[in-house]
Amino acid sequence: AQRVTQPEKLLSVFKGAPVELKCNYSYSGSPELFWYVQYSRQRLQLLLRHISRESIKGFTADLNKGETSFHLKKPFAQEEDSAMYYCALSPRGTGNQFYFGTGTSLTVIP
Amino acid sequence: DAGVTQSPTHLIKTRGQQVTLRCSPKSGHDTVSWYQQALGQGPQFIFQYYEEEERQRGNFPDRFSGHQFPNYSSELNVNALLLGDSALYLCASSPPGQYYEQYFGPGTRLTVT
């Protein structure tokens, strides 16, 4: 069965420090992985998709199939990065169903 | 474009009642997905509608049903409400051929007493 685990419910870092939000998944096939973000009083929105290999707002995420992880990283955290982050998995081929983790609330301390 | 809109914003129902939630997708989008988000949890996939048909369904009982109209708007119906159905219900729409590009609505907060 598919499962997405985000081990940290809360994460605090100082401005300018590196940040890493962890995501581990279990899925027997080949998944597509995503990170979604929800800023305060805003809607949930797509941050990045592993297959696009883009860097969005300075964030990157590498799919590690060996460790079944998709950690989100940024070298220098900014105050505006404070938000709720969700890792999500979509089984490749279905194109339709998403499994979300429980989310990590990131606070960047000025 | 107001993006994805949902109505109502909040509602309170009694156990055993039925409820209908509504969603209008972003302009140009043809696919609508529904999610249930309990407090402190991530969104859980309920089902997805495309071309007025249910294309995929998550692990939810038949009490949860939906509909998509020719203008791509969608409804989520929940029958025989349980206390455990209290949650934020999110609707997300996607443009043609880009299922991963989900645009979420603000959600409907359902409280079952």
Tab-separated table of C-alpha atoms in Angstrom:
chain	number	residue	atom	x	y	z
A	1	ALA	CA	0.000	0.000	0.000
A	2	GLN	CA	1.122	3.530	-0.695
A	3	ARG	CA	2.230	5.627	2.231
A	4	VAL	CA	3.927	8.990	2.670
A	5	THR	CA	5.666	9.786	5.939
A	6	GLN	CA	6.823	13.176	7.112
A	7	PRO	CA	8.515	12.489	10.437
A	8	GLU	CA	8.640	16.096	11.667
A	9	LYS	CA	5.410	17.863	12.475
A	10	LEU	CA	7.259	21.031	13.457
A	11	LEU	CA	10.597	22.391	12.290
A	12	SER	CA	12.258	25.666	13.253
A	13	VAL	CA	15.376	27.124	11.666
A	14	PHE	CA	17.075	30.497	11.780
A	15	LYS	CA	17.002	32.812	8.799
A	16	GLY	CA	19.936	32.083	6.537
A	17	ALA	CA	20.391	28.544	7.833
A	18	PRO	CA	19.926	25.491	5.609
A	19	VAL	CA	16.623	23.693	5.834
A	20	GLU	CA	15.654	20.138	5.024
A	21	LEU	CA	12.131	18.780	5.279
A	22	LYS	CA	12.060	15.013	5.265
A	23	CYS	CA	9.722	12.826	3.277
A	24	ASN	CA	9.801	9.052	3.019
A	25	TYR	CA	7.455	6.958	0.977
A	26	SER	CA	6.475	3.358	0.473
A	27	TYR	CA	5.213	2.216	-2.886
A	28	SER	CA	5.981	-0.922	-4.832
A	29	GLY	CA	5.924	0.711	-8.241
A	30	SER	CA	7.404	3.842	-9.735
A	31	PRO	CA	5.873	6.911	-8.127
A	32	GLU	CA	5.697	10.536	-8.986
A	33	LEU	CA	6.571	12.738	-6.017
A	34	PHE	CA	5.513	16.271	-5.248
A	35	TRP	CA	5.845	18.947	-2.620
A	36	TYR	CA	2.881	21.179	-1.856
A	37	VAL	CA	3.005	24.286	0.327
A	38	GLN	CA	0.385	26.235	2.245
A	39	TYR	CA	1.305	29.724	3.409
A	40	SER	CA	-0.651	31.382	6.188
A	41	ARG	CA	-4.201	32.170	5.094
A	42	GLN	CA	-3.537	30.906	1.597
A	43	ARG	CA	-4.551	27.830	-0.331
A	44	LEU	CA	-2.580	24.679	-0.767
A	45	GLN	CA	-0.409	25.010	-3.873
A	46	LEU	CA	2.081	22.941	-5.819
A	47	LEU	CA	5.686	23.820	-4.978
A	48	LEU	CA	7.578	21.359	-7.107
A	49	ARG	CA	7.402	18.050	-8.931
A	50	HIS	CA	10.321	15.659	-8.931
A	51	ILE	CA	10.145	14.894	-12.622
A	52	SER	CA	10.571	18.536	-13.614
A	53	ARG	CA	13.840	18.862	-11.658
A	54	GLU	CA	13.176	22.556	-11.225
A	55	SER	CA	14.258	24.770	-8.357
A	56	ILE	CA	11.287	26.740	-7.099
A	57	LYS	CA	11.831	29.622	-4.651
A	58	GLY	CA	15.274	28.174	-4.012
A	59	PHE	CA	13.916	24.783	-2.998
A	60	THR	CA	15.043	21.528	-4.547
A	61	ALA	CA	14.114	17.923	-3.918
A	62	ASP	CA	15.855	14.793	-5.096
A	63	LEU	CA	14.123	11.470	-5.446
A	64	ASN	CA	16.234	8.757	-3.829
A	65	LYS	CA	14.718	5.462	-4.882
A	66	GLY	CA	17.162	3.453	-2.814
A	67	GLU	CA	16.158	5.184	0.407
A	68	THR	CA	12.602	5.842	-0.833
A	69	SER	CA	12.971	9.475	0.150
A	70	PHE	CA	12.129	12.821	-1.390
A	71	HIS	CA	13.519	15.398	1.011
A	72	LEU	CA	12.973	19.101	0.350
A	73	LYS	CA	16.020	21.332	0.752
A	74	LYS	CA	16.964	24.976	0.665
A	75	PRO	CA	20.464	26.267	1.408
A	76	PHE	CA	19.423	29.552	3.023
A	77	ALA	CA	16.017	29.811	4.667
A	78	GLN	CA	14.029	33.035	4.403
A	79	GLU	CA	11.261	34.290	6.685
A	80	GLU	CA	8.763	34.003	3.839
A	81	ASP	CA	9.435	30.263	3.713
A	82	SER	CA	7.475	29.821	6.939
A	83	ALA	CA	4.540	27.625	5.933
A	84	MET	CA	3.049	24.150	6.056
A	85	TYR	CA	4.708	21.717	3.658
A	86	TYR	CA	3.148	18.506	2.402
A	87	CYS	CA	4.867	15.733	0.511
A	88	ALA	CA	2.619	13.832	-1.901
A	89	LEU	CA	2.862	10.714	-4.035
A	90	SER	CA	0.975	9.768	-7.159
A	91	PRO	CA	1.335	6.225	-8.509
A	92	ARG	CA	2.769	6.503	-12.005
A	93	GLY	CA	0.317	5.494	-14.640
A	94	THR	CA	-2.809	6.327	-12.691
A	95	GLY	CA	-2.196	10.012	-13.038
A	96	ASN	CA	-5.068	10.711	-10.790
A	97	GLN	CA	-4.700	9.688	-7.183
A	98	PHE	CA	-2.569	11.549	-4.688
A	99	TYR	CA	-1.394	10.389	-1.279
A	100	PHE	CA	-0.349	13.178	1.063
A	101	GLY	CA	1.816	13.088	4.152
A	102	THR	CA	0.721	14.671	7.405
A	103	GLY	CA	2.736	17.801	6.758
A	104	THR	CA	5.609	19.693	8.383
A	105	SER	CA	5.116	23.173	9.756
A	106	LEU	CA	8.260	25.193	9.056
A	107	THR	CA	9.039	28.323	11.045
A	108	VAL	CA	11.956	30.496	10.026
A	109	ILE	CA	13.166	32.566	12.963
A	110	PRO	CA	14.380	36.076	12.067
B	1	ASP	CA	-10.434	34.400	-12.615
B	2	ALA	CA	-11.296	33.693	-9.000
B	3	GLY	CA	-9.634	30.340	-9.198
B	4	VAL	CA	-11.274	27.351	-7.588
B	5	THR	CA	-14.301	28.300	-5.523
B	6	GLN	CA	-16.150	26.202	-2.973
B	7	SER	CA	-19.430	26.637	-1.166
B	8	PRO	CA	-20.446	26.865	1.528
B	9	THR	CA	-17.485	28.018	3.605
B	10	HIS	CA	-18.719	26.397	6.790
B	11	LEU	CA	-21.660	24.289	7.760
B	12	ILE	CA	-22.882	22.351	10.728
B	13	LYS	CA	-24.903	19.171	10.379
B	14	THR	CA	-26.352	16.598	12.724
B	15	ARG	CA	-25.329	12.954	12.726
B	16	GLY	CA	-27.388	10.984	10.228
B	17	GLN	CA	-28.093	13.934	7.960
B	18	GLN	CA	-26.968	14.373	4.385
B	19	VAL	CA	-24.791	17.174	3.000
B	20	THR	CA	-23.871	18.529	-0.442
B	21	LEU	CA	-20.719	20.521	-1.054
B	22	ARG	CA	-20.032	22.411	-4.255
B	23	CYS	CA	-16.959	23.250	-6.262
B	24	SER	CA	-16.346	25.400	-9.325
B	25	PRO	CA	-13.034	24.681	-11.024
B	26	LYS	CA	-10.557	27.215	-12.290
B	27	SER	CA	-11.395	28.483	-15.771
B	28	GLY	CA	-10.147	26.080	-18.429
B	29	HIS	CA	-9.819	23.123	-16.058
B	30	ASP	CA	-11.732	19.926	-16.758
B	31	THR	CA	-10.765	17.653	-13.876
B	32	VAL	CA	-11.953	17.958	-10.298
B	33	SER	CA	-10.642	16.036	-7.297
B	34	TRP	CA	-12.051	15.996	-3.780
B	35	TYR	CA	-10.081	15.575	-0.579
B	36	GLN	CA	-10.940	15.220	3.094
B	37	GLN	CA	-8.534	16.841	5.548
B	38	ALA	CA	-9.003	16.007	9.201
B	39	LEU	CA	-7.402	18.226	11.816
B	40	GLY	CA	-3.627	17.726	11.929
B	41	GLN	CA	-3.642	15.427	8.923
B	42	GLY	CA	-2.800	15.744	5.285
B	43	PRO	CA	-5.492	15.746	2.602
B	44	GLN	CA	-6.959	12.309	1.852
B	45	PHE	CA	-8.081	11.603	-1.689
B	46	ILE	CA	-11.813	10.876	-1.966
B	47	PHE	CA	-12.366	10.729	-5.730
B	48	GLN	CA	-11.744	12.456	-9.032
B	49	TYR	CA	-14.137	13.447	-11.773
B	50	TYR	CA	-13.382	13.849	-15.432
B	51	GLU	CA	-15.841	14.092	-18.321
B	52	GLU	CA	-18.694	13.809	-15.832
B	53	GLU	CA	-17.528	10.413	-14.619
B	54	GLU	CA	-15.738	9.206	-11.522
B	55	ARG	CA	-12.282	8.284	-12.769
B	56	GLN	CA	-10.537	7.305	-9.554
B	57	ARG	CA	-11.700	6.655	-6.017
B	58	GLY	CA	-9.878	6.572	-2.722
B	59	ASN	CA	-10.643	4.440	0.291
B	60	PHE	CA	-13.959	6.030	1.216
B	61	PRO	CA	-17.319	4.308	1.740
B	62	ASP	CA	-20.230	4.573	-0.653
B	63	ARG	CA	-21.791	7.202	1.606
B	64	PHE	CA	-19.477	9.553	-0.264
B	65	SER	CA	-20.664	10.203	-3.787
B	66	GLY	CA	-20.156	12.905	-6.332
B	67	HIS	CA	-21.153	14.401	-9.570
B	68	GLN	CA	-19.623	16.529	-12.277
B	69	PHE	CA	-21.697	18.771	-14.499
B	70	PRO	CA	-21.153	19.677	-18.161
B	71	ASN	CA	-19.590	22.984	-17.093
B	72	TYR	CA	-17.034	20.941	-15.067
B	73	SER	CA	-18.334	22.087	-11.692
B	74	SER	CA	-18.733	19.329	-9.152
B	75	GLU	CA	-20.640	18.281	-6.063
B	76	LEU	CA	-19.661	16.060	-3.185
B	77	ASN	CA	-22.498	14.348	-1.337
B	78	VAL	CA	-22.158	12.620	1.981
B	79	ASN	CA	-25.063	10.563	3.347
B	80	ALA	CA	-25.730	9.318	6.868
B	81	LEU	CA	-23.182	11.678	8.389
B	82	LEU	CA	-20.975	10.416	11.176
B	83	LEU	CA	-19.107	12.441	13.770
B	84	GLY	CA	-15.897	11.293	12.077
B	85	ASP	CA	-16.905	13.048	8.869
B	86	SER	CA	-16.112	16.382	10.511
B	87	ALA	CA	-13.237	17.795	8.474
B	88	LEU	CA	-12.144	20.336	5.913
B	89	TYR	CA	-13.210	19.240	2.427
B	90	LEU	CA	-10.959	20.452	-0.335
B	91	CYS	CA	-11.640	20.589	-4.013
B	92	ALA	CA	-8.829	20.761	-6.554
B	93	SER	CA	-9.021	21.264	-10.296
B	94	SER	CA	-6.496	20.450	-12.994
B	95	PRO	CA	-6.062	21.632	-16.591
B	96	PRO	CA	-6.433	19.216	-19.513
B	97	GLY	CA	-3.567	16.750	-19.665
B	98	GLN	CA	-1.834	18.105	-16.549
B	99	TYR	CA	-3.294	16.097	-13.704
B	100	TYR	CA	-0.423	16.995	-11.392
B	101	GLU	CA	-1.074	20.729	-11.683
B	102	GLN	CA	-3.710	20.803	-8.949
B	103	TYR	CA	-5.212	24.126	-7.955
B	104	PHE	CA	-6.929	23.916	-4.604
B	105	GLY	CA	-9.961	25.743	-3.350
B	106	PRO	CA	-10.253	27.270	0.114
B	107	GLY	CA	-12.216	24.331	1.418
B	108	THR	CA	-15.518	23.763	3.191
B	109	ARG	CA	-15.358	23.190	6.926
B	110	LEU	CA	-17.967	20.556	7.879
B	111	THR	CA	-18.830	19.992	11.513
B	112	VAL	CA	-21.038	17.041	12.425
B	113	THR	CA	-22.650	17.169	15.875
